[in-house]
Amino acid sequence: MPEQPIADKFKISPFLVLYMIMSMQIGIGVLGYQRIIVAEAKNDAWISVLVAGFALQFILWMIYKINETVNGDIVTAHIYVAGNFVGKLLSSIFIIYYFILSLTVQRSYLEVIQVWMFPKMSIFWYTLAYMILCIYIIYGGFRTVVGIAFFGLVLPSYLFPIFGFSLSLGEVNHLLPIFEQSIKDILLGAYKMSLTFIGFEVVLFFYPFIKEPKKSKKWAHLGLLLTTLIYTCIMIITITYFSMDLLAKSIWASLSMWKIVNFPFVERFEYIGIATWSLVILPNICIALWISSRLMKRIFNLQQKKGVIFIAMATLFAINFFPTRVEVNLLNNLTAKAGFVFTFIYIPLLFIAVMIAKKVKKT
Amino acid sequence: MSYRSLCIAMVILFLSGCVDKSIIDDINIQSAVAIDQIEGDPEKIKGMILIQNYLPDQAVENIRFTSTGKIRRDLLLNIQKKSSQPIVVGGLMVTIFGDKISDYGIAEYVDVYMRESSVGTRNYLATSKSSAIGILAGEYGPRGNATYLRNLIEHNIEHRDVPKTNLHIFLRDYYSRGKDPYLPEINGVSKDEVEISGISLFKGDKEIDVLPKNKMFYFKLLVDNYSNGNFLVTLDKHKTAMVKSIKSKRKIKISKDHPNKVTFEIHINGVVTEYTGGKVTEKVSKEIEKELEKKVNDECMKLLTQFQEQQIDPIGIGLAYKANIRGTAKKGKNWIGEEYPTLSFDVKTKIDIRESGVIE
């Protein structure tokens, strides 16, 4: 079945890709990624972040190449490479992938709320409310989702300068000497960055919705670059602010850093930060749900409106099976591994496959 | 359809907001804590929690709760039984550890501050010269004891001789492999007077020594990158000058060729605030500069050798060493036992006296 062309009124301007990528990438990982990277790369952890960021630029280039070659999204690419049935079978894996991703984000954020603010917060009711909000947004169509991505990035951006408070207590000696760790450790750190960095691959799924996709390329790369720089900055500030052994104990280093912030009108800034963060993760969950339901539509011809409700209900059901830190951690690790396999192994493989298929089909 | 779903969304949003409330008038916010060890029993502690009650006429009343317990939480539990309103820890300003407990080790009491998310890291820790509860039992100023103590420490850090400290800095140094923590020591002079009586030096979490007041300025010069404070210099019998440092910089230099030699470069910009010998001419100010440089060099050297003998490193030489000499971090923890005692120090001070007040 040929893909139906997307009408122009549903398409988005190329520059909005930047917001899509950045708001999908910046999510729950930022609150506590430092500890995980530092465990591998010690004081050179910021180099790991840079390395991972630049490696991903290459992957992003592959993603665009794939999309351009088949002129469609990942389902088209799969069908192009492996035929209709296998192609759709492969694509349906990503329904589960994005379902798990939204589950991880939702549950990790709830954990933060429970630990930092309200220990009695009910998982079920909060998720229900959040899911209804997401369904409502997705019912507004793809353009609404992009709009949320825009606001989910712009409105909370005032949080970033707040990290400057920690600079005044920073100790540059913690960073030195640069390149103290072995290349292996730095690369291991870069590998551990996957959970924090994943999200830019959403281009694979909404490519047909971009007006003049060629023009969006530079915005996508710029978005990825900006995220990389933001992560590197936060990493450097964190390393100077904490000593290694203290950082190893801080599960949410970014939140711990906000504990030093003190304004005359607000005693504890992290409460504002955590509350604002619900806006940061909103596009995360919305985009993930949108992709899941969109894939359902493409593969099973299921109406997207029904698909969203199905996925949301599944999330609502599944989230109850992760009651404590141990399970949440397990879920996080699983998602990080899946994300790594998807971006660094699957996409290059798909890229090669598409290139071969293209050659074969030409001759 | 969408209107109805919006309604449902709103209802559920508001309903899910029903979590525990803490209304500020209905809770007691603990603002200062003092912990003492009960004599003879290291397992038992006695604590006092101070709550500031803001009265309608803007005065502040100190409400105190005292109890004993095994760990800090236990203490709080026992105290909760005495309080008519729930006690919360979010507004903590100062924690004072008694002399015996700081000798015994304070790590287990600090643990709760790391674990508890509602405690900010900007609040102050301090030790006391004698009983910590004795300090909180006094009455200082109209704004409440906790505010008084916090301001006491705060302004001494900003303008006087106490090096930068707060909960975060203590934790950072305690968990650092190249630095030992220190805390200001508070002494209750009388029922309505307290003073900062020195700096408690820690090895791990145990207090092993206290720097007296007159050495605090030199200690601050060595510890903080930027600092200001006052110091006195005697030129001869009748000529004494008080110099206020307005800006100072400190650098620790370790060259790769001579890793055993650590050089401190201290640069102070100061003004003469008091001079008993008459006119401050250029000659006199040069003399003061020279005399001061000598004094700072001597005092700092004394401190450095003292720390070396005590095998503590409150200045963070270990950190600087690790940062300058590659591969130190990999050798691990034994730096302080093996390499630290072999180091030799050098202090190079440069003092610029800028002004001598509004008179000549």
CSV table of C-alpha atoms in Angstrom, one decimal, chain B residues 14-232:
chain,number,residue,atom,x,y,z
B,14,PHE,CA,-7.2,19.3,40.5
B,15,LEU,CA,-8.1,16.1,42.3
B,16,SER,CA,-4.6,14.6,41.9
B,17,GLY,CA,-3.3,17.8,43.5
B,18,CYS,CA,-4.6,16.5,46.8
B,19,VAL,CA,-1.4,15.5,48.6
B,20,ASP,CA,-0.1,16.4,52.0
B,21,LYS,CA,-0.5,20.1,52.7
B,22,SER,CA,1.9,22.1,54.9
B,23,ILE,CA,0.4,25.4,55.8
B,24,ILE,CA,3.0,27.7,57.2
B,25,ASP,CA,0.9,28.7,60.2
B,26,ASP,CA,0.3,25.2,61.2
B,27,ILE,CA,3.8,23.8,61.3
B,28,ASN,CA,6.9,24.5,63.4
B,29,ILE,CA,9.9,25.2,61.2
B,30,GLN,CA,13.0,24.2,63.0
B,31,SER,CA,15.6,26.9,62.4
B,32,ALA,CA,18.5,25.8,64.5
B,33,VAL,CA,19.7,22.5,66.0
B,34,ALA,CA,22.3,21.8,68.7
B,35,ILE,CA,23.5,18.3,69.3
B,36,ASP,CA,25.5,17.2,72.4
B,37,GLN,CA,26.8,13.9,73.5
B,38,ILE,CA,25.7,12.7,76.9
B,39,GLU,CA,28.8,12.2,79.0
B,40,GLY,CA,30.3,8.7,79.0
B,41,ASP,CA,28.0,7.3,76.4
B,42,PRO,CA,29.0,7.8,72.8
B,43,GLU,CA,25.7,6.2,71.6
B,44,LYS,CA,23.4,8.6,73.3
B,45,ILE,CA,22.9,12.2,72.2
B,46,LYS,CA,21.0,15.1,73.6
B,47,GLY,CA,19.6,17.6,71.2
B,48,MET,CA,17.9,20.9,71.2
B,49,ILE,CA,15.7,22.2,68.4
B,50,LEU,CA,15.0,25.8,68.2
B,51,ILE,CA,11.9,27.2,66.6
B,52,GLN,CA,11.4,30.8,65.8
B,53,ASN,CA,7.9,31.9,66.6
B,54,TYR,CA,7.1,35.2,64.8
B,55,LEU,CA,4.9,37.3,67.2
B,56,PRO,CA,2.3,39.8,65.9
B,57,ASP,CA,4.4,42.7,67.0
B,58,GLN,CA,7.3,41.6,64.8
B,59,ALA,CA,9.3,40.3,67.7
B,60,VAL,CA,10.6,36.7,67.5
B,61,GLU,CA,10.2,34.3,70.3
B,62,ASN,CA,12.7,31.4,70.7
B,63,ILE,CA,10.9,28.1,71.4
B,64,ARG,CA,13.1,25.3,72.5
B,65,PHE,CA,12.6,21.6,72.6
B,66,THR,CA,15.1,19.3,74.2
B,67,SER,CA,15.3,15.5,74.0
B,68,THR,CA,17.6,12.6,74.0
B,69,GLY,CA,17.9,9.9,71.5
B,70,LYS,CA,20.1,7.4,69.7
B,71,ILE,CA,20.3,8.9,66.2
B,72,ARG,CA,19.2,12.3,65.0
B,73,ARG,CA,15.9,11.0,63.6
B,74,ASP,CA,15.1,9.4,66.9
B,75,LEU,CA,15.8,12.8,68.5
B,76,LEU,CA,13.4,14.5,66.2
B,77,LEU,CA,10.8,11.8,66.9
B,78,ASN,CA,11.0,12.3,70.6
B,79,ILE,CA,10.8,16.0,70.1
B,80,GLN,CA,7.8,15.7,67.8
B,81,LYS,CA,6.0,14.2,70.8
B,82,LYS,CA,6.5,17.4,72.7
B,83,SER,CA,5.4,19.8,69.9
B,84,SER,CA,1.8,20.8,69.3
B,85,GLN,CA,2.4,21.2,65.6
B,86,PRO,CA,4.5,19.0,63.3
B,87,ILE,CA,8.1,20.1,63.1
B,88,VAL,CA,9.6,20.4,59.6
B,89,VAL,CA,13.2,20.8,58.7
B,90,GLY,CA,13.0,22.9,55.5
B,91,GLY,CA,14.0,26.2,57.1
B,92,LEU,CA,17.1,25.1,58.9
B,93,MET,CA,19.7,27.9,59.3
B,94,VAL,CA,22.4,26.7,61.7
B,95,THR,CA,23.4,23.3,63.2
B,96,ILE,CA,25.8,23.3,66.1
B,97,PHE,CA,27.8,20.3,67.2
B,98,GLY,CA,29.0,20.1,70.8
B,99,ASP,CA,32.6,19.6,71.6
B,100,LYS,CA,32.4,16.0,72.5
B,101,ILE,CA,30.4,15.0,69.5
B,102,SER,CA,32.8,16.7,67.1
B,103,ASP,CA,35.7,14.8,68.7
B,104,TYR,CA,33.7,11.6,68.3
B,105,GLY,CA,32.8,12.2,64.7
B,106,ILE,CA,29.9,14.0,63.1
B,107,ALA,CA,29.4,12.0,59.8
B,108,GLU,CA,26.4,10.1,61.0
B,109,TYR,CA,24.6,13.3,62.0
B,110,VAL,CA,25.4,14.9,58.7
B,111,ASP,CA,24.0,12.0,56.8
B,112,VAL,CA,20.5,13.1,57.4
B,113,TYR,CA,21.2,16.4,55.7
B,114,MET,CA,22.3,14.7,52.6
B,115,ARG,CA,19.4,12.3,52.6
B,116,GLU,CA,16.7,14.7,53.4
B,117,SER,CA,15.6,16.5,50.2
B,118,SER,CA,14.1,19.4,52.0
B,119,VAL,CA,17.3,20.7,53.7
B,120,GLY,CA,19.0,23.4,51.6
B,121,THR,CA,22.8,23.2,51.3
B,122,ARG,CA,23.3,26.9,52.0
B,123,ASN,CA,22.8,26.5,55.8
B,124,TYR,CA,25.7,26.6,58.2
B,125,LEU,CA,27.3,23.9,60.3
B,126,ALA,CA,29.4,24.9,63.3
B,127,THR,CA,31.1,23.4,66.3
B,128,SER,CA,31.0,24.8,69.8
B,129,LYS,CA,33.7,25.3,72.3
B,130,SER,CA,31.8,23.7,75.1
B,131,SER,CA,28.2,22.6,75.1
B,132,ALA,CA,26.2,23.2,72.0
B,133,ILE,CA,22.9,23.3,73.8
B,134,GLY,CA,24.3,26.0,76.0
B,135,ILE,CA,24.7,28.2,73.0
B,136,LEU,CA,21.1,27.8,71.8
B,137,ALA,CA,19.9,28.3,75.4
B,138,GLY,CA,21.0,32.0,75.4
B,139,GLU,CA,19.0,34.9,74.0
B,140,TYR,CA,20.7,36.9,71.3
B,141,GLY,CA,19.1,39.9,69.6
B,142,PRO,CA,15.5,40.6,68.8
B,143,ARG,CA,15.4,38.6,65.6
B,144,GLY,CA,15.7,35.2,67.1
B,145,ASN,CA,18.7,33.0,67.9
B,146,ALA,CA,18.9,31.2,64.7
B,147,THR,CA,18.8,34.3,62.5
B,148,TYR,CA,21.4,35.9,64.9
B,149,LEU,CA,23.8,33.0,64.6
B,150,ARG,CA,23.3,32.7,60.8
B,151,ASN,CA,24.0,36.4,60.4
B,152,LEU,CA,27.0,36.2,62.7
B,153,ILE,CA,28.6,33.5,60.6
B,154,GLU,CA,27.5,35.1,57.3
B,155,HIS,CA,29.0,38.5,57.8
B,156,ASN,CA,32.2,37.1,59.2
B,157,ILE,CA,32.6,35.1,56.0
B,158,GLU,CA,31.8,38.0,53.7
B,159,HIS,CA,33.8,40.7,55.4
B,160,ARG,CA,36.0,39.2,58.1
B,161,ASP,CA,38.2,36.3,58.8
B,162,VAL,CA,36.1,33.2,58.6
B,163,PRO,CA,36.8,31.2,55.4
B,164,LYS,CA,33.8,30.3,53.2
B,165,THR,CA,31.8,27.5,54.7
B,166,ASN,CA,28.3,26.0,54.5
B,167,LEU,CA,26.8,22.6,54.4
B,168,HIS,CA,27.7,22.0,50.8
B,169,ILE,CA,31.3,23.0,51.3
B,170,PHE,CA,31.6,20.8,54.3
B,171,LEU,CA,30.2,17.8,52.5
B,172,ARG,CA,32.2,18.5,49.4
B,173,ASP,CA,35.4,18.6,51.4
B,174,TYR,CA,34.5,15.6,53.5
B,175,TYR,CA,33.9,13.5,50.4
B,176,SER,CA,37.0,14.9,48.7
B,177,ARG,CA,40.2,13.0,48.4
B,178,GLY,CA,42.3,16.0,48.4
B,179,LYS,CA,40.9,18.2,51.1
B,180,ASP,CA,39.8,18.0,54.7
B,181,PRO,CA,36.8,19.9,56.1
B,182,TYR,CA,36.8,22.7,58.6
B,183,LEU,CA,34.0,24.4,60.4
B,184,PRO,CA,33.8,27.7,62.4
B,185,GLU,CA,33.8,27.2,66.2
B,186,ILE,CA,31.3,29.2,68.3
B,187,ASN,CA,31.7,30.0,71.9
B,188,GLY,CA,29.0,31.3,74.2
B,189,VAL,CA,30.6,34.1,76.1
B,190,SER,CA,27.6,34.9,78.3
B,191,LYS,CA,23.9,34.5,78.3
B,192,ASP,CA,23.4,37.1,75.6
B,193,GLU,CA,26.7,37.1,73.8
B,194,VAL,CA,28.4,34.6,71.4
B,195,GLU,CA,31.5,34.9,69.4
B,196,ILE,CA,33.3,32.9,66.7
B,197,SER,CA,36.3,31.6,68.7
B,198,GLY,CA,38.2,29.8,66.0
B,199,ILE,CA,38.2,27.3,63.2
B,200,SER,CA,37.7,23.6,64.0
B,201,LEU,CA,40.0,21.4,61.9
B,202,PHE,CA,38.8,18.0,60.9
B,203,LYS,CA,40.4,14.8,60.0
B,204,GLY,CA,37.7,12.8,58.3
B,205,ASP,CA,34.7,13.6,60.4
B,206,LYS,CA,36.6,14.1,63.7
B,207,GLU,CA,37.7,17.4,65.0
B,208,ILE,CA,41.4,17.2,65.9
B,209,ASP,CA,42.4,20.8,66.5
B,210,VAL,CA,41.1,24.3,66.7
B,211,LEU,CA,42.8,27.3,65.2
B,212,PRO,CA,42.8,30.3,67.5
B,213,LYS,CA,41.2,33.5,66.5
B,214,ASN,CA,44.4,35.3,65.6
B,215,LYS,CA,45.4,32.8,63.0
B,216,MET,CA,42.0,32.7,61.2
B,217,PHE,CA,43.0,35.5,58.8
B,218,TYR,CA,46.0,33.7,57.6
B,219,PHE,CA,44.1,30.5,57.3
B,220,LYS,CA,41.5,32.3,55.2
B,221,LEU,CA,44.3,33.7,53.0
B,222,LEU,CA,45.5,30.1,52.4
B,223,VAL,CA,42.1,28.5,51.9
B,224,ASP,CA,40.0,30.9,49.9
B,225,ASN,CA,40.9,32.1,46.5
B,226,TYR,CA,39.5,35.6,47.2
B,227,SER,CA,39.2,36.9,50.7
B,228,ASN,CA,39.2,40.0,52.8
B,229,GLY,CA,39.9,40.6,56.4
B,230,ASN,CA,41.9,42.7,58.9
B,231,PHE,CA,45.3,42.3,60.4
B,232,LEU,CA,47.5,44.1,62.8
